[in-house]
Amino acid sequence: MATQNDGAEGLKAERPEGRCLWEPILDGSLGERALEAVQGIIAGLPDPSATEMSDASLARGTAGLAVFCGYLALADYDDGENAEQFLEQAVHALSSGPMEPSLYSGFAGVAWATAHLQQQLFEADEENSDQAINKALRAYLARSPWRGDYDLIGGLVGFGVYALERLSHPMAAELLECVIDRLEETAERNVKGITWLTSPELLPAWQRELCPNGYYNLGLAHGVPGVIALLGQACAAQVARARAQPLLEKVMAWLLAQKLSGGGHSSFPSWVGPGIERDDCRLAWCYGDAGIAAALLGAARCLGEPAWEREALEIARRAAERPPDTAGAADAGLCHGTAGLGHIFNRMFQATGAVWLKKAAVFWFERTLEMRHPTLGIGGFSALDVVNGERRWVDDPGLLSGAAGIALALLAAITPVVPAWDRMLLVSVPDRSDGG
């Protein structure tokens, strides 16, 4: 994929002003290795002017690659043309055939990428600001009772993340209120607080075999921590706060009641439920203590709750001190790999200034660079994929589990560009000083 450093038509004449709140954490030889890895990934990605990708999604396809190239442009490693071309491919796919609605695999993700890049890089088209998508989502979210997923990857929380990205447009607040309506409607209330059951019909076959009655998921990607992060941001945005805040307080109480006791490696299991043994969980964004800590810290900052912040940092410290060989990070991707851990610890360091978080971030970025083999994969990185229990290494250019996401995390470690792209991961922790 070719890149340039000169200007490009369609870029904003001036970038948004404001003080720099982001400190690069990799320098010297480590920073040079990180930059070399980013450049290798750039060279290994498809050229949007020569290749038409069939996948338009945010997680694996052209919408995610558009976001990546947009941040290359913000860091002056690209002129913005590649971002524009990848985004055009993603938007074109919306009119070429049916697409599911979800944030990570569907049209909500394409719309999120469009909204995000309009904020960060391109001039917004005020006359055509995803009105058709907003109307389609409004109709979809009006379904009651809700039978679908509630999570970030494929369900209600993901639609809320899209709505937050579009809050400058009138219908977005309405969409977020619809999400809160459906979350209230599907919530399960008990003496420990409020939670959400993932019913067995929504589980993949291998999880349904383990949990025939469903489960209560504790991962940020698929479970309750995503609800916590979203409700915190809804409160901060003053959208349905009178309903969102009491809901959030009860969800937080339920989640903290699920903490493991004893001498294991993690603070939380992957999921809980009647008859389900509570075991240690991997350490990752998608599942485990790192993602949970970031979600709790974000909610704490949004509401100004110091007790929640103390809980979040306690969980994060234990995660940072965990023996790395017990973490289960077998590849480098954002979702369940080393770059994702590096970025989460970096994000929390930038928000708190805690040196131990910076140390943890640098460690996991070192692990990421150690995984690089320049002659293999995309820019030296392959992704571990598991299909029907079979593990295989694949070349994945995508944002969530693949090379583009690794490069985004490394870019955030070596440049002062604030990585607002991680709003899609629900780990963008507000700074102490400005709440944003």
PDB file of C-alpha atoms in Angstrom, residues 172-337:
ATOM      1  CA  ALA A 172     -28.276   9.812  17.430  1.00  0.00           C
ATOM      2  CA  ALA A 173     -29.491  10.703  20.926  1.00  0.00           C
ATOM      3  CA  GLU A 174     -32.776   9.006  20.080  1.00  0.00           C
ATOM      4  CA  LEU A 175     -30.874   5.870  19.020  1.00  0.00           C
ATOM      5  CA  LEU A 176     -28.918   5.859  22.272  1.00  0.00           C
ATOM      6  CA  GLU A 177     -32.133   6.216  24.252  1.00  0.00           C
ATOM      7  CA  CYS A 178     -33.562   3.249  22.308  1.00  0.00           C
ATOM      8  CA  VAL A 179     -30.502   1.203  23.286  1.00  0.00           C
ATOM      9  CA  ILE A 180     -31.044   2.119  26.943  1.00  0.00           C
ATOM     10  CA  ASP A 181     -34.737   1.181  26.583  1.00  0.00           C
ATOM     11  CA  ARG A 182     -33.807  -2.291  25.324  1.00  0.00           C
ATOM     12  CA  LEU A 183     -31.130  -2.739  28.003  1.00  0.00           C
ATOM     13  CA  GLU A 184     -33.663  -1.857  30.711  1.00  0.00           C
ATOM     14  CA  GLU A 185     -36.193  -4.219  29.190  1.00  0.00           C
ATOM     15  CA  THR A 186     -33.825  -7.201  29.025  1.00  0.00           C
ATOM     16  CA  ALA A 187     -32.052  -6.655  32.363  1.00  0.00           C
ATOM     17  CA  GLU A 188     -32.238  -9.344  34.998  1.00  0.00           C
ATOM     18  CA  ARG A 189     -32.603  -7.984  38.519  1.00  0.00           C
ATOM     19  CA  ASN A 190     -31.466  -9.842  41.628  1.00  0.00           C
ATOM     20  CA  VAL A 191     -30.182  -9.144  45.140  1.00  0.00           C
ATOM     21  CA  LYS A 192     -26.653  -8.415  43.826  1.00  0.00           C
ATOM     22  CA  GLY A 193     -27.796  -5.836  41.274  1.00  0.00           C
ATOM     23  CA  ILE A 194     -28.583  -5.957  37.565  1.00  0.00           C
ATOM     24  CA  THR A 195     -27.117  -8.146  34.828  1.00  0.00           C
ATOM     25  CA  TRP A 196     -27.899  -9.687  31.437  1.00  0.00           C
ATOM     26  CA  LEU A 197     -28.228 -13.338  30.528  1.00  0.00           C
ATOM     27  CA  THR A 198     -26.836 -14.521  27.215  1.00  0.00           C
ATOM     28  CA  SER A 199     -29.362 -17.199  26.303  1.00  0.00           C
ATOM     29  CA  PRO A 200     -28.141 -20.542  24.929  1.00  0.00           C
ATOM     30  CA  GLU A 201     -29.531 -19.938  21.441  1.00  0.00           C
ATOM     31  CA  LEU A 202     -27.196 -16.943  21.090  1.00  0.00           C
ATOM     32  CA  LEU A 203     -24.085 -18.967  21.968  1.00  0.00           C
ATOM     33  CA  PRO A 204     -21.733 -20.724  19.537  1.00  0.00           C
ATOM     34  CA  ALA A 205     -22.022 -24.513  19.686  1.00  0.00           C
ATOM     35  CA  TRP A 206     -18.932 -25.086  21.844  1.00  0.00           C
ATOM     36  CA  GLN A 207     -20.086 -22.571  24.470  1.00  0.00           C
ATOM     37  CA  ARG A 208     -23.636 -23.939  24.398  1.00  0.00           C
ATOM     38  CA  GLU A 209     -22.236 -27.379  25.183  1.00  0.00           C
ATOM     39  CA  LEU A 210     -20.406 -25.963  28.207  1.00  0.00           C
ATOM     40  CA  CYS A 211     -23.297 -23.719  29.288  1.00  0.00           C
ATOM     41  CA  PRO A 212     -26.585 -25.324  28.143  1.00  0.00           C
ATOM     42  CA  ASN A 213     -28.632 -22.787  30.107  1.00  0.00           C
ATOM     43  CA  GLY A 214     -26.687 -19.776  28.868  1.00  0.00           C
ATOM     44  CA  TYR A 215     -24.377 -17.597  30.960  1.00  0.00           C
ATOM     45  CA  TYR A 216     -23.621 -14.146  32.327  1.00  0.00           C
ATOM     46  CA  ASN A 217     -20.643 -12.925  30.314  1.00  0.00           C
ATOM     47  CA  LEU A 218     -17.881 -10.904  32.016  1.00  0.00           C
ATOM     48  CA  GLY A 219     -15.863  -9.950  28.932  1.00  0.00           C
ATOM     49  CA  LEU A 220     -15.769  -6.394  27.592  1.00  0.00           C
ATOM     50  CA  ALA A 221     -16.396  -7.570  24.035  1.00  0.00           C
ATOM     51  CA  HIS A 222     -19.351  -9.845  24.744  1.00  0.00           C
ATOM     52  CA  GLY A 223     -20.624  -9.040  28.200  1.00  0.00           C
ATOM     53  CA  VAL A 224     -21.554  -6.844  31.116  1.00  0.00           C
ATOM     54  CA  PRO A 225     -18.411  -4.622  31.223  1.00  0.00           C
ATOM     55  CA  GLY A 226     -19.388  -3.253  27.818  1.00  0.00           C
ATOM     56  CA  VAL A 227     -22.737  -2.156  29.263  1.00  0.00           C
ATOM     57  CA  ILE A 228     -20.911  -0.410  32.110  1.00  0.00           C
ATOM     58  CA  ALA A 229     -18.633   1.492  29.739  1.00  0.00           C
ATOM     59  CA  LEU A 230     -21.529   2.506  27.482  1.00  0.00           C
ATOM     60  CA  LEU A 231     -23.807   3.679  30.292  1.00  0.00           C
ATOM     61  CA  GLY A 232     -20.963   5.745  31.719  1.00  0.00           C
ATOM     62  CA  GLN A 233     -20.545   7.528  28.413  1.00  0.00           C
ATOM     63  CA  ALA A 234     -24.305   8.023  28.046  1.00  0.00           C
ATOM     64  CA  CYS A 235     -24.339   9.688  31.473  1.00  0.00           C
ATOM     65  CA  ALA A 236     -21.407  11.909  30.536  1.00  0.00           C
ATOM     66  CA  ALA A 237     -23.241  12.909  27.345  1.00  0.00           C
ATOM     67  CA  GLN A 238     -26.410  13.668  29.388  1.00  0.00           C
ATOM     68  CA  VAL A 239     -28.474  11.236  27.327  1.00  0.00           C
ATOM     69  CA  ALA A 240     -31.246   9.645  29.435  1.00  0.00           C
ATOM     70  CA  ARG A 241     -29.026  10.089  32.495  1.00  0.00           C
ATOM     71  CA  ALA A 242     -31.949   9.833  34.910  1.00  0.00           C
ATOM     72  CA  ARG A 243     -32.402   6.237  33.759  1.00  0.00           C
ATOM     73  CA  ALA A 244     -28.851   5.350  32.788  1.00  0.00           C
ATOM     74  CA  GLN A 245     -27.134   6.259  36.060  1.00  0.00           C
ATOM     75  CA  PRO A 246     -29.269   4.110  38.436  1.00  0.00           C
ATOM     76  CA  LEU A 247     -28.931   1.249  35.949  1.00  0.00           C
ATOM     77  CA  LEU A 248     -25.168   1.715  35.850  1.00  0.00           C
ATOM     78  CA  GLU A 249     -24.843   1.773  39.645  1.00  0.00           C
ATOM     79  CA  LYS A 250     -26.675  -1.549  39.955  1.00  0.00           C
ATOM     80  CA  VAL A 251     -24.731  -3.161  37.107  1.00  0.00           C
ATOM     81  CA  MET A 252     -21.468  -2.092  38.709  1.00  0.00           C
ATOM     82  CA  ALA A 253     -22.560  -3.628  42.019  1.00  0.00           C
ATOM     83  CA  TRP A 254     -23.383  -6.915  40.285  1.00  0.00           C
ATOM     84  CA  LEU A 255     -20.079  -7.071  38.419  1.00  0.00           C
ATOM     85  CA  LEU A 256     -17.940  -6.359  41.479  1.00  0.00           C
ATOM     86  CA  ALA A 257     -19.808  -9.129  43.316  1.00  0.00           C
ATOM     87  CA  GLN A 258     -18.426 -11.609  40.759  1.00  0.00           C
ATOM     88  CA  LYS A 259     -14.756 -11.110  41.739  1.00  0.00           C
ATOM     89  CA  LEU A 260     -12.841 -14.306  42.337  1.00  0.00           C
ATOM     90  CA  SER A 261     -11.326 -15.081  45.711  1.00  0.00           C
ATOM     91  CA  GLY A 262      -8.282 -17.196  46.334  1.00  0.00           C
ATOM     92  CA  GLY A 263      -4.878 -17.487  44.790  1.00  0.00           C
ATOM     93  CA  GLY A 264      -5.635 -17.546  41.086  1.00  0.00           C
ATOM     94  CA  HIS A 265      -4.182 -15.281  38.429  1.00  0.00           C
ATOM     95  CA  SER A 266      -7.269 -13.248  37.477  1.00  0.00           C
ATOM     96  CA  SER A 267      -9.772 -11.125  39.362  1.00  0.00           C
ATOM     97  CA  PHE A 268     -12.727 -12.267  37.243  1.00  0.00           C
ATOM     98  CA  PRO A 269     -13.721 -15.418  35.346  1.00  0.00           C
ATOM     99  CA  SER A 270     -14.836 -15.371  31.710  1.00  0.00           C
ATOM    100  CA  TRP A 271     -18.464 -15.980  32.589  1.00  0.00           C
ATOM    101  CA  VAL A 272     -20.649 -17.129  35.468  1.00  0.00           C
ATOM    102  CA  GLY A 273     -23.920 -18.955  35.937  1.00  0.00           C
ATOM    103  CA  PRO A 274     -25.576 -21.805  37.881  1.00  0.00           C
ATOM    104  CA  GLY A 275     -23.438 -24.921  37.688  1.00  0.00           C
ATOM    105  CA  ILE A 276     -20.553 -23.128  35.925  1.00  0.00           C
ATOM    106  CA  GLU A 277     -17.167 -23.496  37.587  1.00  0.00           C
ATOM    107  CA  ARG A 278     -15.428 -20.164  38.178  1.00  0.00           C
ATOM    108  CA  ASP A 279     -11.960 -20.437  36.667  1.00  0.00           C
ATOM    109  CA  ASP A 280      -9.172 -18.016  35.862  1.00  0.00           C
ATOM    110  CA  CYS A 281      -9.671 -16.037  32.665  1.00  0.00           C
ATOM    111  CA  ARG A 282      -7.147 -15.064  30.007  1.00  0.00           C
ATOM    112  CA  LEU A 283      -5.768 -11.515  30.066  1.00  0.00           C
ATOM    113  CA  ALA A 284      -7.014  -9.537  27.077  1.00  0.00           C
ATOM    114  CA  TRP A 285      -9.295  -6.808  25.781  1.00  0.00           C
ATOM    115  CA  CYS A 286     -12.102  -9.165  24.787  1.00  0.00           C
ATOM    116  CA  TYR A 287     -12.060 -11.209  27.997  1.00  0.00           C
ATOM    117  CA  GLY A 288     -10.290 -10.690  31.258  1.00  0.00           C
ATOM    118  CA  ASP A 289      -9.129  -8.119  33.752  1.00  0.00           C
ATOM    119  CA  ALA A 290      -7.463  -5.644  31.368  1.00  0.00           C
ATOM    120  CA  GLY A 291     -10.662  -4.910  29.462  1.00  0.00           C
ATOM    121  CA  ILE A 292     -12.722  -4.878  32.653  1.00  0.00           C
ATOM    122  CA  ALA A 293     -10.346  -2.426  34.337  1.00  0.00           C
ATOM    123  CA  ALA A 294     -10.494  -0.031  31.378  1.00  0.00           C
ATOM    124  CA  ALA A 295     -14.304  -0.187  31.281  1.00  0.00           C
ATOM    125  CA  LEU A 296     -14.568   0.522  35.013  1.00  0.00           C
ATOM    126  CA  LEU A 297     -12.049   3.358  34.899  1.00  0.00           C
ATOM    127  CA  GLY A 298     -13.922   4.962  32.000  1.00  0.00           C
ATOM    128  CA  ALA A 299     -17.240   4.765  33.864  1.00  0.00           C
ATOM    129  CA  ALA A 300     -15.605   6.102  37.038  1.00  0.00           C
ATOM    130  CA  ARG A 301     -14.258   9.127  35.191  1.00  0.00           C
ATOM    131  CA  CYS A 302     -17.554   9.762  33.399  1.00  0.00           C
ATOM    132  CA  LEU A 303     -19.443   9.934  36.699  1.00  0.00           C
ATOM    133  CA  GLY A 304     -16.678  11.210  38.959  1.00  0.00           C
ATOM    134  CA  GLU A 305     -16.778   8.138  41.220  1.00  0.00           C
ATOM    135  CA  PRO A 306     -13.440   7.738  43.071  1.00  0.00           C
ATOM    136  CA  ALA A 307     -14.459   4.399  44.638  1.00  0.00           C
ATOM    137  CA  TRP A 308     -14.981   2.891  41.182  1.00  0.00           C
ATOM    138  CA  GLU A 309     -11.644   4.306  40.070  1.00  0.00           C
ATOM    139  CA  ARG A 310      -9.905   2.630  42.998  1.00  0.00           C
ATOM    140  CA  GLU A 311     -11.534  -0.677  42.059  1.00  0.00           C
ATOM    141  CA  ALA A 312     -10.471  -0.261  38.420  1.00  0.00           C
ATOM    142  CA  LEU A 313      -6.851   0.477  39.347  1.00  0.00           C
ATOM    143  CA  GLU A 314      -6.727  -2.413  41.804  1.00  0.00           C
ATOM    144  CA  ILE A 315      -7.870  -4.763  39.035  1.00  0.00           C
ATOM    145  CA  ALA A 316      -5.425  -3.195  36.585  1.00  0.00           C
ATOM    146  CA  ARG A 317      -2.495  -3.479  39.001  1.00  0.00           C
ATOM    147  CA  ARG A 318      -3.147  -7.167  39.544  1.00  0.00           C
ATOM    148  CA  ALA A 319      -3.353  -7.634  35.770  1.00  0.00           C
ATOM    149  CA  ALA A 320      -0.090  -5.741  35.285  1.00  0.00           C
ATOM    150  CA  GLU A 321       1.663  -7.931  37.859  1.00  0.00           C
ATOM    151  CA  ARG A 322       0.304 -11.198  36.456  1.00  0.00           C
ATOM    152  CA  PRO A 323       2.985 -13.650  35.256  1.00  0.00           C
ATOM    153  CA  PRO A 324       2.918 -13.077  31.480  1.00  0.00           C
ATOM    154  CA  ASP A 325       3.085 -16.764  30.611  1.00  0.00           C
ATOM    155  CA  THR A 326      -0.298 -17.253  32.316  1.00  0.00           C
ATOM    156  CA  ALA A 327      -2.002 -14.515  30.269  1.00  0.00           C
ATOM    157  CA  GLY A 328      -2.873 -16.651  27.238  1.00  0.00           C
ATOM    158  CA  ALA A 329      -1.709 -14.027  24.724  1.00  0.00           C
ATOM    159  CA  ALA A 330      -0.631 -16.219  21.812  1.00  0.00           C
ATOM    160  CA  ASP A 331      -0.610 -13.598  19.057  1.00  0.00           C
ATOM    161  CA  ALA A 332      -0.304  -9.827  18.765  1.00  0.00           C
ATOM    162  CA  GLY A 333      -3.756  -8.536  17.787  1.00  0.00           C
ATOM    163  CA  LEU A 334      -5.924  -5.986  19.591  1.00  0.00           C
ATOM    164  CA  CYS A 335      -8.707  -8.388  20.491  1.00  0.00           C
ATOM    165  CA  HIS A 336      -6.893 -11.040  22.490  1.00  0.00           C
ATOM    166  CA  GLY A 337      -3.205 -10.370  21.909  1.00  0.00           C
TER     167      GLY A 337
END
